């Protein structure tokens, strides 16, 4: 879903709802004098839909195990990346091309784990073919075996992460109608609220773009919505 200059993520819908609901609850009697459909039933339906989507999200939020899987996957990839910094120097000192290392590091930095796993095997075969020369430059004798360990660990962790992500996506897709309906309430309220309270300090309480900026300014931590002051339009 998009608003001016922003693409709204599904996981942001309920937070937007939490921001705009107190203002709309306070101002519902003002809304209904201009737009009759914004009556008590509309408010009740919006409140119920917001609560319903929150309950949906609570059933498939990332568990600590899932978070740890992702964290460990990227820690493992970072450890490999560090080893490759030394390997690159061994290659240069031995007069060998570092192209295969550069390509692997690019995949790691881009979190392209599938691509990285494929390139680990290519790198290992190249190292084995030039192992005496590389060991003369200081490369540990067991490094090819270490690369195999990295490959197996990354494959396993990446498989687990993909399964979690797939399950999350399936649950989200199955409930897309509820997300769409929730955003329908939010967007209608925001659109009308900006008109009703135009040129007042309360107009910002119906500005989705400003809420998104506030939400994203904290590096992922969500600011707590506060109870709005009573306007006098």
Short mmCIF file of N, CA and C in Angstrom, two decimals, residues 100 104 115-128 144 147-148 151-152 155:
data_model
loop_
_atom_site.label_atom_id
_atom_site.label_comp_id
_atom_site.label_asym_id
_atom_site.label_seq_id
_atom_site.Cartn_x
_atom_site.Cartn_y
_atom_site.Cartn_z
N UNK A 100 37.03 -14.95 -7.67
CA UNK A 100 36.07 -15.85 -7.03
C UNK A 100 35.79 -15.42 -5.59
N UNK A 104 32.15 -14.02 -4.04
CA UNK A 104 31.58 -14.63 -2.84
C UNK A 104 31.30 -13.58 -1.77
N UNK A 115 23.45 -17.91 -3.24
CA UNK A 115 24.56 -17.64 -4.15
C UNK A 115 25.90 -17.88 -3.49
N UNK A 116 26.00 -17.48 -2.22
CA UNK A 116 27.26 -17.66 -1.49
C UNK A 116 27.60 -19.14 -1.34
N UNK A 117 26.61 -19.97 -1.05
CA UNK A 117 26.84 -21.40 -0.87
C UNK A 117 27.42 -22.02 -2.14
N UNK A 118 26.88 -21.62 -3.29
CA UNK A 118 27.38 -22.14 -4.56
C UNK A 118 28.83 -21.72 -4.80
N UNK A 119 29.13 -20.48 -4.44
CA UNK A 119 30.48 -19.96 -4.69
C UNK A 119 31.50 -20.52 -3.71
N UNK A 120 31.05 -20.92 -2.53
CA UNK A 120 31.98 -21.54 -1.58
C UNK A 120 32.59 -22.80 -2.19
N UNK A 121 31.77 -23.61 -2.86
CA UNK A 121 32.27 -24.84 -3.47
C UNK A 121 33.29 -24.54 -4.56
N UNK A 122 32.99 -23.51 -5.37
CA UNK A 122 33.93 -23.12 -6.43
C UNK A 122 35.26 -22.65 -5.84
N UNK A 123 35.17 -21.86 -4.78
CA UNK A 123 36.38 -21.37 -4.13
C UNK A 123 37.18 -22.54 -3.54
N UNK A 124 36.50 -23.47 -2.90
CA UNK A 124 37.20 -24.61 -2.29
C UNK A 124 37.96 -25.41 -3.35
N UNK A 125 37.31 -25.67 -4.47
CA UNK A 125 37.96 -26.45 -5.53
C UNK A 125 39.19 -25.71 -6.06
N UNK A 126 39.08 -24.39 -6.20
CA UNK A 126 40.21 -23.60 -6.68
C UNK A 126 41.36 -23.65 -5.67
N UNK A 127 41.02 -23.56 -4.39
CA UNK A 127 42.04 -23.59 -3.35
C UNK A 127 42.75 -24.95 -3.32
N UNK A 128 41.97 -26.02 -3.41
CA UNK A 128 42.56 -27.37 -3.41
C UNK A 128 43.54 -27.53 -4.57
N UNK A 144 40.33 -25.70 3.38
CA UNK A 144 39.30 -26.29 2.53
C UNK A 144 38.23 -27.01 3.34
N UNK A 147 35.96 -24.48 4.88
CA UNK A 147 34.99 -23.98 3.91
C UNK A 147 33.80 -24.93 3.77
N UNK A 148 34.08 -26.23 3.79
CA UNK A 148 33.00 -27.21 3.74
C UNK A 148 32.08 -27.05 4.95
N UNK A 151 29.88 -24.10 4.41
CA UNK A 151 28.85 -24.41 3.42
C UNK A 151 27.68 -25.16 4.05
N UNK A 152 27.99 -26.18 4.82
CA UNK A 152 26.94 -26.99 5.46
C UNK A 152 26.15 -26.14 6.46
N UNK A 155 23.93 -23.57 4.64
CA UNK A 155 22.80 -24.24 3.98
C UNK A 155 21.71 -24.57 5.00
#
